[in-house]
Amino acid sequence: MDWFRSYLTKKKKFVPVGGINAKINIIECGVPQVSVLGPLLYIIYTYDLSDTLNCVKSILFAHDITLYYSSSTVPHLYKTMIRDLNSLTDWFQANKFSQNVSKTNHMIFSSINSQHITMEIKLTNKIISKINCVIFLGVFIGEHLKEDEHI
């Protein structure tokens, strides 16, 4: 524990601007980037993240989180997703993680045209954009699950 404590505490940072170093600040939390222990500590730190979700399933890859859920009705889908997103937001705040809402979006997979669906999801009072195609681990996936987007 002493080894981890010494690795993670009393770290300092500064930003050089125009050849001049800004004020040195103490880093309160986090893991140094591009470190050997970074990936292991991240896995340990986020180990219980999926436990905060009641119904929604999650896929974690590096620092990205993909949530998914299936429902026969769109209102139930949105209600469930919003509830679990709120739980996830609480987890992020309790664990001093930040959410990048501008890089967050949602998509509905359907065999019918989902363009007419007007429900919205908010995260920290910001609307999450609805998209028609997502890139997931290098594969383009469209809302109708056809190969057109990837090809």
PDB file of C-alpha atoms in Angstrom:
ATOM      1  CA  MET A   1       0.000   0.000   0.000  1.00  0.00           C
ATOM      2  CA  ASP A   2       2.878   2.369   0.767  1.00  0.00           C
ATOM      3  CA  TRP A   3       4.239   1.818  -2.720  1.00  0.00           C
ATOM      4  CA  PHE A   4       0.878   2.707  -4.353  1.00  0.00           C
ATOM      5  CA  ARG A   5       0.430   5.655  -1.983  1.00  0.00           C
ATOM      6  CA  SER A   6       3.849   7.075  -2.889  1.00  0.00           C
ATOM      7  CA  TYR A   7       3.097   6.550  -6.585  1.00  0.00           C
ATOM      8  CA  LEU A   8      -0.256   8.338  -6.427  1.00  0.00           C
ATOM      9  CA  THR A   9       0.268  11.164  -3.916  1.00  0.00           C
ATOM     10  CA  LYS A  10       2.112  14.477  -3.934  1.00  0.00           C
ATOM     11  CA  LYS A  11       2.263  14.581  -7.735  1.00  0.00           C
ATOM     12  CA  LYS A  12       2.618  18.024  -9.275  1.00  0.00           C
ATOM     13  CA  LYS A  13       1.603  19.509 -12.608  1.00  0.00           C
ATOM     14  CA  PHE A  14       2.141  22.688 -14.550  1.00  0.00           C
ATOM     15  CA  VAL A  15       1.340  23.946 -18.029  1.00  0.00           C
ATOM     16  CA  PRO A  16       3.963  25.719 -20.124  1.00  0.00           C
ATOM     17  CA  VAL A  17       2.487  28.694 -21.996  1.00  0.00           C
ATOM     18  CA  GLY A  18       4.656  30.563 -24.464  1.00  0.00           C
ATOM     19  CA  GLY A  19       7.853  29.193 -22.937  1.00  0.00           C
ATOM     20  CA  ILE A  20       6.821  30.231 -19.428  1.00  0.00           C
ATOM     21  CA  ASN A  21       5.735  27.639 -16.872  1.00  0.00           C
ATOM     22  CA  ALA A  22       2.444  28.356 -15.147  1.00  0.00           C
ATOM     23  CA  LYS A  23       1.965  27.925 -11.400  1.00  0.00           C
ATOM     24  CA  ILE A  24       2.729  24.425 -10.109  1.00  0.00           C
ATOM     25  CA  ASN A  25      -0.346  22.664  -8.700  1.00  0.00           C
ATOM     26  CA  ILE A  26      -0.713  19.495  -6.644  1.00  0.00           C
ATOM     27  CA  ILE A  27      -2.741  16.747  -8.359  1.00  0.00           C
ATOM     28  CA  GLU A  28      -5.566  15.803  -5.978  1.00  0.00           C
ATOM     29  CA  CYS A  29      -6.636  12.568  -7.679  1.00  0.00           C
ATOM     30  CA  GLY A  30      -6.029  10.474 -10.756  1.00  0.00           C
ATOM     31  CA  VAL A  31      -3.331   8.302 -12.266  1.00  0.00           C
ATOM     32  CA  PRO A  32      -0.406   9.678 -14.275  1.00  0.00           C
ATOM     33  CA  GLN A  33      -1.031   9.227 -17.992  1.00  0.00           C
ATOM     34  CA  VAL A  34       1.280   7.022 -20.032  1.00  0.00           C
ATOM     35  CA  SER A  35       2.326   5.102 -16.947  1.00  0.00           C
ATOM     36  CA  VAL A  36       2.980   1.403 -16.562  1.00  0.00           C
ATOM     37  CA  LEU A  37       0.510   1.101 -13.684  1.00  0.00           C
ATOM     38  CA  GLY A  38      -2.157   3.296 -15.308  1.00  0.00           C
ATOM     39  CA  PRO A  39      -4.183   0.529 -17.031  1.00  0.00           C
ATOM     40  CA  LEU A  40      -4.103  -1.755 -13.987  1.00  0.00           C
ATOM     41  CA  LEU A  41      -5.135   1.018 -11.598  1.00  0.00           C
ATOM     42  CA  TYR A  42      -7.917   2.099 -13.967  1.00  0.00           C
ATOM     43  CA  ILE A  43      -9.315  -1.453 -14.061  1.00  0.00           C
ATOM     44  CA  ILE A  44      -9.188  -1.682 -10.266  1.00  0.00           C
ATOM     45  CA  TYR A  45     -10.758   1.761  -9.876  1.00  0.00           C
ATOM     46  CA  THR A  46     -13.649   1.101 -12.261  1.00  0.00           C
ATOM     47  CA  TYR A  47     -14.234  -2.516 -11.232  1.00  0.00           C
ATOM     48  CA  ASP A  48     -17.596  -1.792  -9.538  1.00  0.00           C
ATOM     49  CA  LEU A  49     -18.875   0.646 -12.184  1.00  0.00           C
ATOM     50  CA  SER A  50     -21.223  -1.879 -13.830  1.00  0.00           C
ATOM     51  CA  ASP A  51     -22.709  -2.736 -10.405  1.00  0.00           C
ATOM     52  CA  THR A  52     -24.367   0.711 -10.369  1.00  0.00           C
ATOM     53  CA  LEU A  53     -26.514  -0.223 -13.371  1.00  0.00           C
ATOM     54  CA  ASN A  54     -29.856  -1.881 -12.600  1.00  0.00           C
ATOM     55  CA  CYS A  55     -31.015  -3.069 -16.030  1.00  0.00           C
ATOM     56  CA  VAL A  56     -28.678  -1.590 -18.618  1.00  0.00           C
ATOM     57  CA  LYS A  57     -25.630  -3.643 -19.650  1.00  0.00           C
ATOM     58  CA  SER A  58     -22.194  -2.131 -20.206  1.00  0.00           C
ATOM     59  CA  ILE A  59     -19.078  -2.721 -22.270  1.00  0.00           C
ATOM     60  CA  LEU A  60     -15.903  -1.034 -21.049  1.00  0.00           C
ATOM     61  CA  PHE A  61     -12.964  -0.652 -23.402  1.00  0.00           C
ATOM     62  CA  ALA A  62     -10.061   1.527 -22.275  1.00  0.00           C
ATOM     63  CA  HIS A  63     -11.753   4.761 -21.128  1.00  0.00           C
ATOM     64  CA  ASP A  64     -14.901   4.299 -23.236  1.00  0.00           C
ATOM     65  CA  ILE A  65     -18.163   2.965 -21.877  1.00  0.00           C
ATOM     66  CA  THR A  66     -20.910   1.602 -24.107  1.00  0.00           C
ATOM     67  CA  LEU A  67     -24.322   1.028 -22.551  1.00  0.00           C
ATOM     68  CA  TYR A  68     -27.037  -1.059 -24.181  1.00  0.00           C
ATOM     69  CA  TYR A  69     -30.535  -2.172 -23.378  1.00  0.00           C
ATOM     70  CA  SER A  70     -33.386  -3.877 -25.211  1.00  0.00           C
ATOM     71  CA  SER A  71     -37.079  -3.154 -24.840  1.00  0.00           C
ATOM     72  CA  SER A  72     -40.250  -3.730 -26.818  1.00  0.00           C
ATOM     73  CA  THR A  73     -41.372  -0.118 -26.311  1.00  0.00           C
ATOM     74  CA  VAL A  74     -39.380   3.062 -26.857  1.00  0.00           C
ATOM     75  CA  PRO A  75     -40.758   4.905 -23.787  1.00  0.00           C
ATOM     76  CA  HIS A  76     -39.689   2.009 -21.534  1.00  0.00           C
ATOM     77  CA  LEU A  77     -36.297   1.962 -23.238  1.00  0.00           C
ATOM     78  CA  TYR A  78     -35.741   5.662 -22.556  1.00  0.00           C
ATOM     79  CA  LYS A  79     -37.061   5.505 -18.981  1.00  0.00           C
ATOM     80  CA  THR A  80     -34.726   2.620 -18.119  1.00  0.00           C
ATOM     81  CA  MET A  81     -31.721   4.187 -19.824  1.00  0.00           C
ATOM     82  CA  ILE A  82     -32.258   7.547 -18.102  1.00  0.00           C
ATOM     83  CA  ARG A  83     -32.586   5.886 -14.686  1.00  0.00           C
ATOM     84  CA  ASP A  84     -29.345   3.945 -15.110  1.00  0.00           C
ATOM     85  CA  LEU A  85     -27.538   6.945 -16.599  1.00  0.00           C
ATOM     86  CA  ASN A  86     -28.453   8.901 -13.474  1.00  0.00           C
ATOM     87  CA  SER A  87     -27.012   6.091 -11.328  1.00  0.00           C
ATOM     88  CA  LEU A  88     -23.866   6.128 -13.453  1.00  0.00           C
ATOM     89  CA  THR A  89     -23.595   9.921 -13.073  1.00  0.00           C
ATOM     90  CA  ASP A  90     -23.804   9.501  -9.292  1.00  0.00           C
ATOM     91  CA  TRP A  91     -21.005   6.911  -9.463  1.00  0.00           C
ATOM     92  CA  PHE A  92     -18.868   9.262 -11.579  1.00  0.00           C
ATOM     93  CA  GLN A  93     -19.330  12.118  -9.119  1.00  0.00           C
ATOM     94  CA  ALA A  94     -18.635   9.936  -6.067  1.00  0.00           C
ATOM     95  CA  ASN A  95     -15.450   8.623  -7.706  1.00  0.00           C
ATOM     96  CA  LYS A  96     -14.295  12.004  -9.074  1.00  0.00           C
ATOM     97  CA  PHE A  97     -14.642  11.025 -12.729  1.00  0.00           C
ATOM     98  CA  SER A  98     -15.679  13.562 -15.335  1.00  0.00           C
ATOM     99  CA  GLN A  99     -18.170  12.885 -18.103  1.00  0.00           C
ATOM    100  CA  ASN A 100     -17.587  14.294 -21.555  1.00  0.00           C
ATOM    101  CA  VAL A 101     -21.190  14.866 -22.637  1.00  0.00           C
ATOM    102  CA  SER A 102     -20.048  16.378 -25.955  1.00  0.00           C
ATOM    103  CA  LYS A 103     -18.612  12.954 -26.901  1.00  0.00           C
ATOM    104  CA  THR A 104     -21.678  11.087 -25.662  1.00  0.00           C
ATOM    105  CA  ASN A 105     -24.527  10.052 -27.967  1.00  0.00           C
ATOM    106  CA  HIS A 106     -27.306   7.531 -28.203  1.00  0.00           C
ATOM    107  CA  MET A 107     -28.813   5.391 -30.907  1.00  0.00           C
ATOM    108  CA  ILE A 108     -31.885   3.198 -31.307  1.00  0.00           C
ATOM    109  CA  PHE A 109     -31.488  -0.037 -33.244  1.00  0.00           C
ATOM    110  CA  SER A 110     -34.708  -0.925 -34.990  1.00  0.00           C
ATOM    111  CA  SER A 111     -36.049  -2.686 -38.045  1.00  0.00           C
ATOM    112  CA  ILE A 112     -38.463   0.218 -38.529  1.00  0.00           C
ATOM    113  CA  ASN A 113     -37.714   3.880 -39.155  1.00  0.00           C
ATOM    114  CA  SER A 114     -36.704   5.397 -35.809  1.00  0.00           C
ATOM    115  CA  GLN A 115     -36.310   8.927 -37.205  1.00  0.00           C
ATOM    116  CA  HIS A 116     -39.728   9.940 -35.859  1.00  0.00           C
ATOM    117  CA  ILE A 117     -38.802   9.211 -32.235  1.00  0.00           C
ATOM    118  CA  THR A 118     -38.512  12.538 -30.434  1.00  0.00           C
ATOM    119  CA  MET A 119     -37.755  11.507 -26.853  1.00  0.00           C
ATOM    120  CA  GLU A 120     -34.521  12.893 -25.479  1.00  0.00           C
ATOM    121  CA  ILE A 121     -31.936  11.793 -22.968  1.00  0.00           C
ATOM    122  CA  LYS A 122     -30.167  14.341 -20.790  1.00  0.00           C
ATOM    123  CA  LEU A 123     -26.934  13.901 -18.942  1.00  0.00           C
ATOM    124  CA  THR A 124     -25.965  16.613 -16.451  1.00  0.00           C
ATOM    125  CA  ASN A 125     -28.754  18.773 -17.944  1.00  0.00           C
ATOM    126  CA  LYS A 126     -27.320  18.522 -21.468  1.00  0.00           C
ATOM    127  CA  ILE A 127     -29.118  16.722 -24.269  1.00  0.00           C
ATOM    128  CA  ILE A 128     -27.315  13.658 -25.601  1.00  0.00           C
ATOM    129  CA  SER A 129     -27.364  13.671 -29.402  1.00  0.00           C
ATOM    130  CA  LYS A 130     -29.255  10.917 -31.214  1.00  0.00           C
ATOM    131  CA  ILE A 131     -27.209   9.448 -34.056  1.00  0.00           C
ATOM    132  CA  ASN A 132     -27.976   7.029 -36.896  1.00  0.00           C
ATOM    133  CA  CYS A 133     -24.580   5.342 -37.128  1.00  0.00           C
ATOM    134  CA  VAL A 134     -21.840   4.606 -34.584  1.00  0.00           C
ATOM    135  CA  ILE A 135     -18.257   3.420 -34.889  1.00  0.00           C
ATOM    136  CA  PHE A 136     -17.780   0.623 -32.374  1.00  0.00           C
ATOM    137  CA  LEU A 137     -14.242  -0.787 -32.187  1.00  0.00           C
ATOM    138  CA  GLY A 138     -13.621   0.233 -35.800  1.00  0.00           C
ATOM    139  CA  VAL A 139     -16.886  -1.122 -37.210  1.00  0.00           C
ATOM    140  CA  PHE A 140     -19.596   1.217 -38.523  1.00  0.00           C
ATOM    141  CA  ILE A 141     -22.970   0.087 -37.172  1.00  0.00           C
ATOM    142  CA  GLY A 142     -26.171   1.675 -38.479  1.00  0.00           C
ATOM    143  CA  GLU A 143     -29.507   1.887 -36.720  1.00  0.00           C
ATOM    144  CA  HIS A 144     -31.060  -0.779 -38.996  1.00  0.00           C
ATOM    145  CA  LEU A 145     -28.066  -3.149 -38.605  1.00  0.00           C
ATOM    146  CA  LYS A 146     -27.359  -3.311 -42.328  1.00  0.00           C
ATOM    147  CA  GLU A 147     -23.849  -3.428 -43.712  1.00  0.00           C
ATOM    148  CA  ASP A 148     -24.339  -0.287 -45.864  1.00  0.00           C
ATOM    149  CA  GLU A 149     -22.697   2.086 -43.377  1.00  0.00           C
ATOM    150  CA  HIS A 150     -19.594  -0.038 -42.931  1.00  0.00           C
ATOM    151  CA  ILE A 151     -19.115  -0.781 -46.632  1.00  0.00           C
TER     152      ILE A 151
END
